[in-house]
Short mmCIF file of C-alpha atoms in Angstrom, two decimals:
data_model
loop_
_atom_site.label_atom_id
_atom_site.label_comp_id
_atom_site.label_asym_id
_atom_site.label_seq_id
_atom_site.Cartn_x
_atom_site.Cartn_y
_atom_site.Cartn_z
CA UNK A 1 31.88 71.04 84.71
CA UNK A 2 29.22 68.11 84.16
CA UNK A 3 28.49 65.03 86.60
CA UNK A 4 26.39 62.64 84.50
CA UNK A 5 24.51 59.57 86.15
CA UNK A 6 22.23 56.93 84.46
CA UNK A 7 19.87 55.13 86.79
CA UNK A 8 20.42 51.92 88.72
CA UNK A 9 22.67 51.38 91.73
CA UNK A 10 25.81 51.09 89.71
CA UNK A 11 25.33 54.61 88.60
CA UNK A 12 27.12 57.81 90.01
CA UNK A 13 24.29 58.48 91.75
CA UNK A 14 23.36 55.12 92.82
CA UNK A 15 27.06 53.77 93.78
CA UNK A 16 27.45 53.23 97.51
CA UNK A 17 30.31 55.27 98.99
CA UNK A 18 31.59 57.01 95.48
CA UNK A 19 30.40 60.13 96.86
CA UNK A 20 31.29 61.75 92.98
CA UNK A 21 28.74 64.62 93.41
CA UNK A 22 30.04 65.57 96.39
CA UNK A 23 33.54 65.86 95.78
CA UNK A 24 32.72 68.02 92.97
CA UNK A 25 31.07 70.28 94.93
CA UNK A 26 33.20 70.09 97.65
CA UNK A 27 36.91 69.97 95.70
CA UNK A 28 36.70 72.22 92.71
CA UNK A 29 36.93 75.84 93.29
CA UNK A 30 33.25 77.68 93.95
CA UNK A 31 34.49 80.79 91.75
CA UNK A 32 36.22 78.73 88.81
CA UNK A 33 33.71 75.78 88.23
CA UNK A 34 29.87 75.45 88.31
CA UNK A 35 28.87 71.86 88.73
CA UNK A 36 25.65 70.62 87.39
CA UNK A 37 24.27 67.02 87.92
CA UNK A 38 22.62 65.30 84.67
CA UNK A 39 20.24 62.56 85.99
CA UNK A 40 18.96 60.23 84.01
CA UNK A 41 14.68 60.48 83.84
CA UNK A 42 14.51 56.82 84.74
CA UNK A 43 15.83 57.73 88.07
CA UNK A 44 13.78 60.95 87.98
CA UNK A 45 10.72 59.13 87.57
CA UNK A 46 11.58 56.07 89.78
CA UNK A 47 11.98 57.92 93.08
CA UNK A 48 10.26 61.31 92.38
CA UNK A 49 11.42 64.75 91.70
CA UNK A 50 11.19 65.43 95.63
CA UNK A 51 13.27 62.37 96.62
CA UNK A 52 15.76 63.35 93.83
CA UNK A 53 15.72 66.81 94.98
CA UNK A 54 15.96 66.09 98.54
CA UNK A 55 18.90 63.73 98.19
CA UNK A 56 20.91 66.55 96.94
CA UNK A 57 19.51 69.58 98.64
CA UNK A 58 22.76 69.72 100.39
CA UNK A 59 24.71 70.30 97.11
CA UNK A 60 22.16 72.49 95.32
CA UNK A 61 22.12 74.46 98.40
CA UNK A 62 26.11 75.02 97.55
CA UNK A 63 25.50 75.85 94.42
CA UNK A 64 25.24 72.76 92.28
CA UNK A 65 22.69 72.81 89.11
CA UNK A 66 20.36 70.30 88.91
CA UNK A 67 17.79 71.02 86.00
CA UNK A 68 14.60 69.00 85.26
CA UNK A 69 14.75 66.16 83.78
CA UNK A 70 12.16 67.19 81.17
CA UNK A 71 14.51 70.31 80.10
CA UNK A 72 17.18 69.90 77.40
CA UNK A 73 19.72 71.86 79.86
CA UNK A 74 21.91 68.71 79.82
CA UNK A 75 22.39 69.18 76.04
CA UNK A 76 23.46 72.92 76.53
CA UNK A 77 25.51 71.79 79.30
CA UNK A 78 27.32 69.42 77.32
CA UNK A 79 28.02 71.68 75.05
CA UNK A 80 29.66 74.17 77.28
CA UNK A 81 31.87 71.79 79.65
CA UNK A 82 35.27 71.67 80.08
CA UNK A 83 34.94 68.61 81.85
CA UNK A 84 32.75 65.30 82.37
CA UNK A 85 32.50 62.62 84.86
CA UNK A 86 30.30 59.90 84.01
CA UNK A 87 29.41 56.63 84.04
CA UNK A 88 28.14 53.63 81.66
CA UNK A 89 25.42 55.94 80.50
CA UNK A 90 24.87 57.33 76.76
CA UNK A 91 26.10 60.87 78.19
CA UNK A 92 29.26 59.81 78.91
CA UNK A 93 29.62 58.79 75.26
CA UNK A 94 28.46 62.11 74.04
CA UNK A 95 30.17 63.88 75.95
CA UNK A 96 33.33 61.59 74.86
CA UNK A 97 32.73 62.44 71.17
CA UNK A 98 32.61 65.72 71.49
CA UNK A 99 36.08 65.95 72.99
CA UNK A 100 35.37 66.74 76.92
CA UNK A 101 37.85 65.35 78.70
CA UNK A 102 36.07 62.62 81.21
CA UNK A 103 36.99 60.48 84.11
CA UNK A 104 34.44 57.82 85.23
CA UNK A 105 32.82 57.78 88.66
CA UNK A 106 31.31 54.84 88.20
CA UNK A 107 30.94 51.98 85.41
CA UNK A 108 29.08 49.01 85.41
CA UNK A 109 31.54 46.44 83.34
CA UNK A 110 28.43 43.92 83.29
CA UNK A 111 25.78 46.36 81.60
CA UNK A 112 27.30 46.81 78.49
CA UNK A 113 27.92 44.90 75.12
CA UNK A 114 31.23 43.02 74.96
CA UNK A 115 33.03 44.77 72.67
CA UNK A 116 30.90 47.45 71.88
CA UNK A 117 31.73 51.23 71.74
CA UNK A 118 30.59 51.87 75.43
CA UNK A 119 32.25 48.61 76.58
CA UNK A 120 35.85 50.19 74.51
CA UNK A 121 35.12 53.72 76.61
CA UNK A 122 35.34 51.79 79.64
CA UNK A 123 38.58 50.33 78.89
CA UNK A 124 39.92 53.45 77.75
CA UNK A 125 38.89 56.41 79.95
CA UNK A 126 40.32 56.46 83.59
CA UNK A 127 38.38 55.89 87.07
CA UNK A 128 38.10 58.07 89.45
CA UNK A 129 40.25 57.89 92.32
CA UNK A 130 39.60 58.28 95.81
CA UNK A 131 43.10 58.61 96.84
CA UNK A 132 43.81 61.35 94.63
CA UNK A 133 42.48 65.16 94.65
CA UNK A 134 39.77 65.88 92.06
CA UNK A 135 40.83 68.29 90.07
CA UNK A 136 44.23 67.00 89.37
CA UNK A 137 42.64 63.99 87.97
CA UNK A 138 40.51 66.09 85.84
CA UNK A 139 43.59 68.06 84.56
CA UNK A 140 45.26 65.48 83.78
CA UNK A 141 41.86 64.15 81.31
CA UNK A 142 42.74 67.44 79.23
CA UNK A 143 46.05 67.04 79.05
CA UNK A 144 45.85 63.65 77.58
CA UNK A 145 42.73 62.67 76.10
CA UNK A 146 42.44 65.37 73.17
CA UNK A 147 45.57 63.59 71.35
CA UNK A 148 44.82 59.91 72.28
CA UNK A 149 44.48 57.95 69.08
CA UNK A 150 42.36 55.25 70.82
CA UNK A 151 39.95 57.42 71.87
CA UNK A 152 39.59 59.37 68.54
CA UNK A 153 38.92 55.70 66.71
CA UNK A 154 36.24 55.46 69.22
CA UNK A 155 34.87 58.94 68.67
CA UNK A 156 34.66 58.58 64.86
CA UNK A 157 32.73 55.06 65.98
CA UNK A 158 29.80 56.99 67.55
CA UNK A 159 28.38 57.49 64.02
CA UNK A 160 28.50 55.64 60.86
CA UNK A 161 26.42 58.87 59.23
CA UNK A 162 27.22 62.02 61.01
CA UNK A 163 25.18 64.45 60.06
CA UNK A 164 22.39 62.31 58.89
CA UNK A 165 20.22 61.36 61.90
CA UNK A 166 17.55 63.43 61.46
CA UNK A 167 16.73 62.27 57.94
CA UNK A 168 17.91 58.44 58.43
CA UNK A 169 15.59 58.29 61.67
CA UNK A 170 12.55 59.84 60.72
CA UNK A 171 12.40 57.59 57.30
CA UNK A 172 12.44 54.49 59.98
CA UNK A 173 10.07 55.92 62.06
CA UNK A 174 7.69 56.68 59.28
CA UNK A 175 8.53 52.98 57.79
CA UNK A 176 7.56 51.54 60.82
CA UNK A 177 4.26 53.80 60.93
CA UNK A 178 3.38 52.90 57.74
CA UNK A 179 2.69 56.23 57.08
CA UNK A 180 4.06 58.53 53.93
CA UNK A 181 6.82 60.73 55.54
CA UNK A 182 6.43 64.60 54.95
CA UNK A 183 8.15 66.35 52.00
CA UNK A 184 9.97 68.93 53.51
CA UNK A 185 13.66 68.30 54.68
CA UNK A 186 13.92 66.53 58.26
CA UNK A 187 16.02 69.21 59.87
CA UNK A 188 17.50 69.25 63.69
CA UNK A 189 16.42 71.79 66.23
CA UNK A 190 19.10 74.38 68.09
CA UNK A 191 19.64 73.81 71.73
CA UNK A 192 17.44 76.37 73.76
CA UNK A 193 19.51 78.45 75.68
CA UNK A 194 18.95 77.30 79.85
CA UNK A 195 18.04 79.82 82.45
CA UNK A 196 21.44 81.21 84.16
CA UNK A 197 21.22 78.99 87.37
CA UNK A 198 18.02 76.44 86.52
CA UNK A 199 17.22 74.79 89.99
CA UNK A 200 19.45 76.82 92.24
CA UNK A 201 17.60 78.42 95.48
CA UNK A 202 18.43 81.57 96.80
CA UNK A 203 18.92 82.47 100.30
CA UNK A 204 18.93 85.35 102.93
CA UNK A 205 22.24 84.65 103.92
CA UNK A 206 25.96 83.86 102.15
CA UNK A 207 26.83 80.39 102.29
CA UNK A 208 30.11 79.59 104.08
CA UNK A 209 32.96 79.19 102.75
CA UNK A 210 36.35 77.85 103.23
CA UNK A 211 38.91 79.60 101.46
CA UNK A 212 42.81 79.23 100.68
CA UNK A 213 44.55 82.52 99.97
CA UNK A 214 48.06 83.05 99.59
CA UNK A 215 50.61 85.59 98.95
CA UNK A 216 53.36 85.66 97.06
CA UNK A 217 56.43 87.80 98.32
CA UNK A 218 56.56 91.42 97.15
CA UNK A 219 58.37 92.71 94.39
CA UNK A 220 59.83 95.70 95.65
CA UNK A 221 60.56 97.71 99.26
CA UNK A 222 56.86 99.23 99.66
CA UNK A 223 54.36 97.33 102.17
CA UNK A 224 52.16 95.28 100.06
CA UNK A 225 53.85 96.59 96.73
CA UNK A 226 53.64 93.72 93.89
CA UNK A 227 51.75 91.28 96.00
CA UNK A 228 49.64 88.84 94.37
CA UNK A 229 47.00 87.04 96.36
CA UNK A 230 45.66 83.49 95.33
CA UNK A 231 41.81 83.01 96.50
CA UNK A 232 40.17 79.90 96.02
CA UNK A 233 36.60 79.38 98.04
CA UNK A 234 34.86 76.17 98.32
CA UNK A 235 31.83 75.03 100.30
CA UNK A 236 32.17 74.69 103.87
CA UNK A 237 29.10 72.36 103.98
CA UNK A 238 30.09 69.99 101.39
CA UNK A 239 33.69 69.20 102.99
CA UNK A 240 34.73 66.36 104.73
CA UNK A 241 37.27 66.06 107.29
CA UNK A 242 41.34 65.40 106.28
CA UNK A 243 40.66 67.46 102.65
CA UNK A 244 44.10 68.05 101.13
CA UNK A 245 42.62 70.93 98.99
CA UNK A 246 42.20 72.98 102.03
CA UNK A 247 45.41 73.19 103.27
CA UNK A 248 45.97 76.34 105.84
CA UNK A 249 42.28 77.75 104.34
CA UNK A 250 40.47 80.06 106.53
CA UNK A 251 36.51 79.84 107.21
CA UNK A 252 34.43 82.98 105.90
CA UNK A 253 31.04 83.13 107.13
CA UNK A 254 27.39 85.07 107.36
CA UNK A 255 26.49 86.01 110.98
CA UNK A 256 23.45 85.56 110.23
CA UNK A 257 23.69 81.81 109.01
CA UNK A 258 21.13 79.53 110.51
CA UNK A 259 23.26 77.03 111.51
CA UNK A 260 25.22 78.42 114.19
CA UNK A 261 28.60 76.49 113.79
CA UNK A 262 29.51 78.50 110.93
CA UNK A 263 29.94 82.27 112.36
CA UNK A 264 30.86 80.51 115.94
CA UNK A 265 33.76 79.15 114.12
CA UNK A 266 34.45 81.95 111.58
CA UNK A 267 37.71 83.88 110.89
CA UNK A 268 36.28 86.13 108.87
CA UNK A 269 32.44 87.83 109.32
CA UNK A 270 31.00 88.77 105.96
CA UNK A 271 27.88 91.06 106.35
CA UNK A 272 26.29 92.05 103.16
CA UNK A 273 25.06 95.43 102.34
CA UNK A 274 21.57 94.94 102.29
CA UNK A 275 21.99 94.69 106.33
CA UNK A 276 22.21 98.32 106.83
CA UNK A 277 25.24 97.99 108.74
CA UNK A 278 27.16 100.88 108.63
CA UNK A 279 31.23 100.35 108.43
CA UNK A 280 31.57 103.38 110.94
CA UNK A 281 29.33 101.31 113.25
CA UNK A 282 31.11 97.72 113.05
CA UNK A 283 33.26 98.58 116.00
CA UNK A 284 30.35 99.67 118.20
CA UNK A 285 28.20 96.80 116.88
CA UNK A 286 27.38 93.29 118.97
CA UNK A 287 28.96 91.22 116.43
CA UNK A 288 32.67 91.26 118.52
CA UNK A 289 30.81 90.18 121.55
CA UNK A 290 28.74 87.37 120.01
CA UNK A 291 31.66 86.07 117.71
CA UNK A 292 34.65 86.80 119.91
CA UNK A 293 36.85 84.08 118.15
CA UNK A 294 36.54 86.18 114.53
CA UNK A 295 39.39 87.63 113.41
CA UNK A 296 37.92 89.95 110.94
CA UNK A 297 34.70 91.58 110.25
CA UNK A 298 33.85 93.08 106.72
CA UNK A 299 30.96 95.18 105.96
CA UNK A 300 30.10 95.37 101.87
CA UNK A 301 30.43 98.59 100.66
CA UNK A 302 29.14 99.36 96.96
CA UNK A 303 31.40 98.47 94.23
CA UNK A 304 31.71 94.86 96.08
CA UNK A 305 34.54 96.42 98.40
CA UNK A 306 34.26 96.24 102.28
CA UNK A 307 35.39 97.81 104.90
CA UNK A 308 36.92 95.52 107.29
CA UNK A 309 37.79 95.62 111.30
CA UNK A 310 40.35 93.12 112.69
CA UNK A 311 40.27 91.83 115.94
CA UNK A 312 43.85 93.62 117.00
CA UNK A 313 41.94 96.93 116.29
CA UNK A 314 43.48 97.62 112.43
CA UNK A 315 40.89 99.02 110.23
CA UNK A 316 41.05 98.98 106.74
CA UNK A 317 39.22 99.57 103.43
CA UNK A 318 39.31 97.06 100.58
CA UNK A 319 38.07 98.70 97.08
CA UNK A 320 38.19 97.10 93.51
CA UNK A 321 40.38 99.34 91.39
CA UNK A 322 40.09 96.16 88.13
CA UNK A 323 37.21 94.20 88.75
CA UNK A 324 36.79 91.03 87.22
CA UNK A 325 33.55 88.89 86.76
CA UNK A 326 34.07 86.89 89.86
CA UNK A 327 34.77 89.53 91.87
CA UNK A 328 33.23 90.04 95.55
CA UNK A 329 33.14 91.82 98.69
CA UNK A 330 33.54 88.03 99.82
CA UNK A 331 36.71 87.71 97.85
CA UNK A 332 38.05 91.31 98.72
CA UNK A 333 37.92 90.33 102.39
CA UNK A 334 39.51 87.19 102.02
CA UNK A 335 42.55 88.81 99.98
CA UNK A 336 43.02 91.39 103.01
CA UNK A 337 42.98 88.93 105.64
CA UNK A 338 45.74 86.87 103.84
CA UNK A 339 47.68 90.17 103.34
CA UNK A 340 47.26 90.95 107.28
CA UNK A 341 48.44 87.65 108.27
CA UNK A 342 51.07 87.45 105.89
CA UNK A 343 53.06 90.46 106.98
CA UNK A 344 55.75 90.55 109.84
CA UNK A 345 54.23 92.90 111.67
CA UNK A 346 50.81 94.51 112.01
CA UNK A 347 50.59 97.41 108.91
CA UNK A 348 50.06 101.13 110.42
CA UNK A 349 47.57 103.78 110.03
CA UNK A 350 47.74 105.12 106.45
CA UNK A 351 49.73 102.27 105.14
CA UNK A 352 48.41 101.62 101.24
CA UNK A 353 48.71 98.75 99.44
CA UNK A 354 47.67 97.38 96.07
CA UNK A 355 47.08 93.56 96.00
CA UNK A 356 46.74 91.54 92.62
CA UNK A 357 43.96 89.22 93.23
CA UNK A 358 43.67 85.71 91.39
CA UNK A 359 41.46 83.04 91.79
CA UNK A 360 42.65 79.60 90.77
CA UNK A 361 44.40 79.60 87.24
CA UNK A 362 41.36 82.02 85.99
CA UNK A 363 43.31 84.16 83.39
CA UNK A 364 41.74 87.21 84.40
CA UNK A 365 43.37 89.14 87.67
CA UNK A 366 41.51 91.58 89.89
CA UNK A 367 43.25 94.84 91.85
CA UNK A 368 42.43 95.66 95.22
CA UNK A 369 43.45 98.42 96.92
CA UNK A 370 43.82 98.65 100.56
CA UNK A 371 43.91 101.49 102.90
CA UNK A 372 44.77 101.25 106.70
CA UNK A 373 43.02 103.82 108.85
#
């Protein structure tokens, strides 16, 4: 997912009250989307790199990618992007030409030439609505734009000589310089593969997340048999009040988070393995006394599983029997929390269950085995 911003007050980054970047980070599930902000070099050099990074630090700390302006990461991101939010900058036109479903987060109609391809683009693409959740708007664009005949005509107009830009531009530049053109053919370079997570900071604690976890009814009479749990996680620090995508969400946080509001309010406390707290020590640790409102303490085990101790004394082990790429002990803990909460009665010691865990509409599901002790 790319959010592109040109420079100026009418850009995605400069439009007062648009809040586009924060919405992308806050509303798109963290296990299904990576959000990259492609900010125009003029904005970087106009305000300075320190200022841009300082302004956007709350979002990069929540997982947003912010590549340096001198890198070519934005090109690789456009090649890989499933969605684009843009404005009247050129990246919006590039993304549309590549067939990426696009929504306009901002657009200055007065800044583009009337009748130009960019003017037509501004009339054809939908404008981001503040009254509708972001994900349905992106999915609507994905359903309607690939077969839109007007957009197809616009894509064809981006270049009158597809594949010939290197040859024609080099000839033009050497003509202007009044220099002989090299004899070897003009060729384009491959786009370099960027680092896995450019400009993403690492912290010694797990970031707090608001998690929606819903369970489907069992398909047989065995407790937990055939249950599917759908888990979606959203960065807690990027949220605002009245967020409709967080209906009935629970808060998962690290007890060592430097912001005390998160562990104090957490429903699920997540203890990474490197903290050295053994599962058998959970009941004797001070976590329950420090955070009496917590409903579950989950301690990471090998294989991204966990041992979970509930506030009412229920203890279970959750282990991944089938582990997709997005699996983590935090996801397993939230799935176990949702399974226990959804039951009419607390599970008894010795109960075993197998949960099919999905994150949103991701095609690959995981399987978590639960054992109540």
